[in-house]
PDB file of C-alpha atoms in Angstrom:
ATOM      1  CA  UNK J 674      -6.048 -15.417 -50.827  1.00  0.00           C
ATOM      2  CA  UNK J 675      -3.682 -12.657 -51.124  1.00  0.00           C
ATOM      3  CA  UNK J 676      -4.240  -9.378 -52.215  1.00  0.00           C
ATOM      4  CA  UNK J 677      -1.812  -6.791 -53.267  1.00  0.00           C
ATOM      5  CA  UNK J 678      -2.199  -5.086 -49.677  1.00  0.00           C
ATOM      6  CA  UNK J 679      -0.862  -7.846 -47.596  1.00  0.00           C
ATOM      7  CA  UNK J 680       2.400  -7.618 -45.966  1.00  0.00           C
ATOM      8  CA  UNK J 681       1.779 -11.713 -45.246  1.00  0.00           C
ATOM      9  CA  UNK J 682       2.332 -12.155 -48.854  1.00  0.00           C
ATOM     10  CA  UNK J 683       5.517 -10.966 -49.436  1.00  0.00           C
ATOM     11  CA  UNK J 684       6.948 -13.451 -46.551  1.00  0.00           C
ATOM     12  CA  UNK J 685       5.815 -16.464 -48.386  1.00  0.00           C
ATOM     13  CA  UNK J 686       7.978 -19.202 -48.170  1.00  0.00           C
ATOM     14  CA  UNK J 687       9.028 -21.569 -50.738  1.00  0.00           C
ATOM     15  CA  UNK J 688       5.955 -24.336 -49.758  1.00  0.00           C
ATOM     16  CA  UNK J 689       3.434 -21.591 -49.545  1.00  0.00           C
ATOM     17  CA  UNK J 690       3.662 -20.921 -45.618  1.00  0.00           C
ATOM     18  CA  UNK J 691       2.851 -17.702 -44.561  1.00  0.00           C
ATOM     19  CA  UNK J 692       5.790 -16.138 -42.312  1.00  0.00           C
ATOM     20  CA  UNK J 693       5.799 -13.344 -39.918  1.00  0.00           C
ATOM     21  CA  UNK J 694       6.465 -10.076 -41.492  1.00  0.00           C
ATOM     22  CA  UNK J 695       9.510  -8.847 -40.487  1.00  0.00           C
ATOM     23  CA  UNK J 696       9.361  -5.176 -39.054  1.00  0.00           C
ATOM     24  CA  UNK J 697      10.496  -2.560 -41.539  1.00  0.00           C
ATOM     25  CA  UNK J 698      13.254  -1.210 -38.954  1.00  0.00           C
ATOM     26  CA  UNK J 699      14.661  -2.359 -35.832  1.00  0.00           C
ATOM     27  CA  UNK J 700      12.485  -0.644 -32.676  1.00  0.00           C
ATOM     28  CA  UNK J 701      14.841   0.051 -29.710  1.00  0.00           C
ATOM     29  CA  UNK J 702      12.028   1.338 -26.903  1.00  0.00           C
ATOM     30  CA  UNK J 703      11.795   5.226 -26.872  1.00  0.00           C
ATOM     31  CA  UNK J 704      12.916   7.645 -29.838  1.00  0.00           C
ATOM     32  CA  UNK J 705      15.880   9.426 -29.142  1.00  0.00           C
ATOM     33  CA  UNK J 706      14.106  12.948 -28.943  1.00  0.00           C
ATOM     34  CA  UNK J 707      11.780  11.321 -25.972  1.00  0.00           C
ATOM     35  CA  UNK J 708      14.749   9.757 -23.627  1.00  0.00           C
ATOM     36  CA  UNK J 709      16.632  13.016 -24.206  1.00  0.00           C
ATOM     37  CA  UNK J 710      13.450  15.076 -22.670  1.00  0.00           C
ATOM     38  CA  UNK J 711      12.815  12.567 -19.953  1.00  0.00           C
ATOM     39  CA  UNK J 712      16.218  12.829 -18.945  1.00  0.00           C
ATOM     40  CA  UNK J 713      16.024  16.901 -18.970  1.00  0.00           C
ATOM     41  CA  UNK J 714      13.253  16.348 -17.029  1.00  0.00           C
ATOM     42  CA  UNK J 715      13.991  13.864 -14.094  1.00  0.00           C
ATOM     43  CA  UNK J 716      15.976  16.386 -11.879  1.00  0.00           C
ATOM     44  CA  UNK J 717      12.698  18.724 -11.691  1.00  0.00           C
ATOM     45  CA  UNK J 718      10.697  15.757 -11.192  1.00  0.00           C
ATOM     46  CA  UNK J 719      12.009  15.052  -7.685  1.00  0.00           C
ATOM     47  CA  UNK J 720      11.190  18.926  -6.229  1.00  0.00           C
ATOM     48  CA  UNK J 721       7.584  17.416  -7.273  1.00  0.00           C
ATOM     49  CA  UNK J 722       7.947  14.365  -5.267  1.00  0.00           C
ATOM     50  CA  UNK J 723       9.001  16.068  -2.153  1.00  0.00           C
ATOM     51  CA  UNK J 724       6.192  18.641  -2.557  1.00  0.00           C
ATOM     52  CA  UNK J 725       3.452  16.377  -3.357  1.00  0.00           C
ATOM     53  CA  UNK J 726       4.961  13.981   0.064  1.00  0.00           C
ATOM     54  CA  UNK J 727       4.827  17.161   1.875  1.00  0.00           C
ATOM     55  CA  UNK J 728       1.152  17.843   0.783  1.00  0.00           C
ATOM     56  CA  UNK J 729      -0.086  14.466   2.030  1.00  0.00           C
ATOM     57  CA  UNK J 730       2.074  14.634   5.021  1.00  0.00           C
ATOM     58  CA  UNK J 731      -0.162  17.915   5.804  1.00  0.00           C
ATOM     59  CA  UNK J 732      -3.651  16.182   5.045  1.00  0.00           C
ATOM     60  CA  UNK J 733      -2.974  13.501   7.344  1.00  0.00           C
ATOM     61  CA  UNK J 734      -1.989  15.460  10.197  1.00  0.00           C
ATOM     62  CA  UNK J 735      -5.053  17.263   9.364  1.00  0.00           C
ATOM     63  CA  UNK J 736      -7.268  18.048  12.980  1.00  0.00           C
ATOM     64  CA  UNK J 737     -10.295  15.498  13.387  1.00  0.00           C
ATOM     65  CA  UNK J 738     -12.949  16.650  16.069  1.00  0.00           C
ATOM     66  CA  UNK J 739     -14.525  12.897  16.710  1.00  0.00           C
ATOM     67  CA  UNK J 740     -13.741   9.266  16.621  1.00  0.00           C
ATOM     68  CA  UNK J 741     -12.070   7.600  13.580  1.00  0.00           C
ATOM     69  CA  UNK J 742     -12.589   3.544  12.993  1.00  0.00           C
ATOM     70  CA  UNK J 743     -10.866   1.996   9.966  1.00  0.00           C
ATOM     71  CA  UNK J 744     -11.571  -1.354   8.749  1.00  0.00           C
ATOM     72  CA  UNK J 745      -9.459  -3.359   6.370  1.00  0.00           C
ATOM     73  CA  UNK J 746     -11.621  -6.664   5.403  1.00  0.00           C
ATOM     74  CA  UNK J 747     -11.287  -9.139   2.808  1.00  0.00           C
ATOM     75  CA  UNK J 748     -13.522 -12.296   2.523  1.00  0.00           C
ATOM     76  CA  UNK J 749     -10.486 -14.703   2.762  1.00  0.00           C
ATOM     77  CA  UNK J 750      -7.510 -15.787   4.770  1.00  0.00           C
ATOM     78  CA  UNK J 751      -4.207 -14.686   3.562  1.00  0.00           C
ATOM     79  CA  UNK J 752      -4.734 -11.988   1.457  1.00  0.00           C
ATOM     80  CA  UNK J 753      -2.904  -9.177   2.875  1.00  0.00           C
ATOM     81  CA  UNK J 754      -5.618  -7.579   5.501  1.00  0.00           C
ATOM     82  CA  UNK J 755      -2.874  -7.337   8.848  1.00  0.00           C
ATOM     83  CA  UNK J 756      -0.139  -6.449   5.825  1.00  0.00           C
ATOM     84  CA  UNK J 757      -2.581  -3.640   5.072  1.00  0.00           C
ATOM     85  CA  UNK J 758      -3.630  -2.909   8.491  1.00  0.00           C
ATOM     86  CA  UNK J 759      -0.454  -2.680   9.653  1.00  0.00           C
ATOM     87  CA  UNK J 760       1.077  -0.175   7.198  1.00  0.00           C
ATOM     88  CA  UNK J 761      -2.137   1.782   7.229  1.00  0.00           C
ATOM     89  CA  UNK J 762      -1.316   2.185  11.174  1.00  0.00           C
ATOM     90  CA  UNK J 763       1.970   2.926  11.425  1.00  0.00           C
ATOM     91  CA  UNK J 764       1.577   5.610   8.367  1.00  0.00           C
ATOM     92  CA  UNK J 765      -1.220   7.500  10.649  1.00  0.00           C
ATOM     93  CA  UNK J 766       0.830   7.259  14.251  1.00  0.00           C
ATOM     94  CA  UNK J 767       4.077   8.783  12.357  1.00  0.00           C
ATOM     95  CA  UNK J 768       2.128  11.684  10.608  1.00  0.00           C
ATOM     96  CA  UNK J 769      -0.607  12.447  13.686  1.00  0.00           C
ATOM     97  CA  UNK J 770      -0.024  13.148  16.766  1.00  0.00           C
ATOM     98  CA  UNK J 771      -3.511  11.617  18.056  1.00  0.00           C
ATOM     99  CA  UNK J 772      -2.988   7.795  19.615  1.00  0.00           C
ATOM    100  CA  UNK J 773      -3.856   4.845  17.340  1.00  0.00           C
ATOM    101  CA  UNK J 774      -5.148   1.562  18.540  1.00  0.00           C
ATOM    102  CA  UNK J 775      -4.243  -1.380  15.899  1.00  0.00           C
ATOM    103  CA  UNK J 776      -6.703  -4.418  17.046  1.00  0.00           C
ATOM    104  CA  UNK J 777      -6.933  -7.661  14.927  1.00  0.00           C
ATOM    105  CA  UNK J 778     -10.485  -9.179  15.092  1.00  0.00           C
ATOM    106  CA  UNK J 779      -9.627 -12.371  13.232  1.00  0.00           C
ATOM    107  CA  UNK J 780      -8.873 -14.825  15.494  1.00  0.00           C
ATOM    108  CA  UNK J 781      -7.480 -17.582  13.103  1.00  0.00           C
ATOM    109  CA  UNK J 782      -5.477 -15.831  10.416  1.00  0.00           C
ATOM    110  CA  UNK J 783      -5.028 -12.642  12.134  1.00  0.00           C
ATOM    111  CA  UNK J 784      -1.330 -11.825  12.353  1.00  0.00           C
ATOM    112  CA  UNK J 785      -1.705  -7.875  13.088  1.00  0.00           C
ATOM    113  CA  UNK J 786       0.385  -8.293  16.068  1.00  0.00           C
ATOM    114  CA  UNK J 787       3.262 -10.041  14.386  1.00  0.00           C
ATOM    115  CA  UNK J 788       3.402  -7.219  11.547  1.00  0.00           C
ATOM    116  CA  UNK J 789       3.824  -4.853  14.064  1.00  0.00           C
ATOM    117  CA  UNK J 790       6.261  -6.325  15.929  1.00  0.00           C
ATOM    118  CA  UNK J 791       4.688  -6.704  19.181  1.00  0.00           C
ATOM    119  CA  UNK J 792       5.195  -9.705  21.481  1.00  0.00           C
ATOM    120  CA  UNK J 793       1.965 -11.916  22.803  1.00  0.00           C
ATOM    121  CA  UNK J 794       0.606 -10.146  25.175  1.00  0.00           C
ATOM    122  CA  UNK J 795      -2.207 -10.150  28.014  1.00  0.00           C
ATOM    123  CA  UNK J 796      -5.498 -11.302  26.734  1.00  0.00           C
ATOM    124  CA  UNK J 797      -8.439  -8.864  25.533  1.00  0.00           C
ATOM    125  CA  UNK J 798     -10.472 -10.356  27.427  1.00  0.00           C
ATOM    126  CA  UNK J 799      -8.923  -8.093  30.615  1.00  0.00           C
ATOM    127  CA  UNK J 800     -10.716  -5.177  28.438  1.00  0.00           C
ATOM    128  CA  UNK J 801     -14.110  -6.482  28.636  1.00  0.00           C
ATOM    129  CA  UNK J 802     -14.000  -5.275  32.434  1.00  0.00           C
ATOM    130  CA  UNK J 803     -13.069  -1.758  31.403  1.00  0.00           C
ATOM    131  CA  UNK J 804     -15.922   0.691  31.150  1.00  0.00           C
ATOM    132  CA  UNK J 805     -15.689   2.298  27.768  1.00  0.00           C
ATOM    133  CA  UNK J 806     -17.530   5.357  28.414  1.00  0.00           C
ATOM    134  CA  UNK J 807     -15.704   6.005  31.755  1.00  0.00           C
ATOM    135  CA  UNK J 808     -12.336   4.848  31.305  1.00  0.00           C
ATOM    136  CA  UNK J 809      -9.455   7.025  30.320  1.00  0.00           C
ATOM    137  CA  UNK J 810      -6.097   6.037  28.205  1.00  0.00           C
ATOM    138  CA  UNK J 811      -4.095   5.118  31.330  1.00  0.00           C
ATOM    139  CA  UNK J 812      -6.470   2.683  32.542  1.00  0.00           C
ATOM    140  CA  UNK J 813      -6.587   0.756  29.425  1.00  0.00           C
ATOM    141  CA  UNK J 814      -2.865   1.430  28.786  1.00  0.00           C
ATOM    142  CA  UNK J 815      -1.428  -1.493  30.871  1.00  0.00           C
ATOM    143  CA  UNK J 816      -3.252  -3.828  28.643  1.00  0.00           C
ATOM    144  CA  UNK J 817      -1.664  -3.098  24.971  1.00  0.00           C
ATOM    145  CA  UNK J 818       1.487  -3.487  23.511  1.00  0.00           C
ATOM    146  CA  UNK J 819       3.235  -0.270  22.497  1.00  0.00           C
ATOM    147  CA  UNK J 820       4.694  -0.845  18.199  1.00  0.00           C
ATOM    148  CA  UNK J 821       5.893   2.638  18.204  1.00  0.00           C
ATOM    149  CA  UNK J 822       5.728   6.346  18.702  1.00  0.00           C
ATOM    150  CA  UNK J 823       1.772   6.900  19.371  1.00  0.00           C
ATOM    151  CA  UNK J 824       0.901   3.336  18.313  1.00  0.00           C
ATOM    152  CA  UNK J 825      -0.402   0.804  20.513  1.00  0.00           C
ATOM    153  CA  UNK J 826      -2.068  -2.771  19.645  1.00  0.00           C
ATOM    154  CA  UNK J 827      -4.141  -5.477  21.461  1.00  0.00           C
ATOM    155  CA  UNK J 828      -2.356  -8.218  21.132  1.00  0.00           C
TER     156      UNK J 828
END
């Protein structure tokens, strides 16, 4: 039942219920030695930060010779897809200097528009008389809703 090994043993109470061990010392998070060297180390640690920002800053503005689509899906209502959408958008229009089109395809839950900040605007359906393969920016302009410097969605 016990052996000699057991810490449980030693906590025995008077009717033969087995207490929790208490620890041998108090524990109080890091050691001393380990907060002392994060501390040392938390000024350097923002020179990092910036570098590393800078570095993905650069990728994104990175040239791209054709056509970029990105699609943020999720099989159900609610769980975050215009959040993501959104944010994914307005990161790429701050750090490119290419247009991005925002466009919510979900026509019940979809609230793309709202996280953007755009008012209700014309319909889509005006773009289904646009040519895509002949029709430049300023034709198809008039029919989105500008969210921000080189940003534009169909609301």
């Amino acid at each position: 039942m016990c052996s000699a090994r057991s810490s449980a043993c030693s906590a025995r109470s008077e009717r033969g219920i087995v207490a929790d061990p208490r620890p041998a010392r108090d524990v109080h998070g890091d050691p001393l030695p380990r907060r002392l060297a994060r501390g040392a180390v938390r000024p350097l640690r923002a020179a990092d930060d910036v570098r590393a920002l800078a570095e993905h800053g650069a990728w994104l503005a990175r040239p791209v010779t054709t056509g970029r689509r990105i699609a943020v899906t999720g099989i159900r209502g609610g769980s975050g897809k215009s959040t993501v959408a959104a944010l994914a958008a307005t990161v790429l229009a701050r750090h490119r200097r290419d247009r991005v089109l925002a466009l919510d395809a979900d026509p019940q839950f979809g609230s793309l528009p709202l996280r953007l900040g755009v008012p209700p605007g014309p319909s889509p359906a005006g773009l289904a008389r646009v040519s895509p393969a002949t029709a430049s920016f300023a034709e198809v302009e008039p029919r989105l809703a500008r969210a921000g410097e080189g940003l534009w969605a169909l609301p």
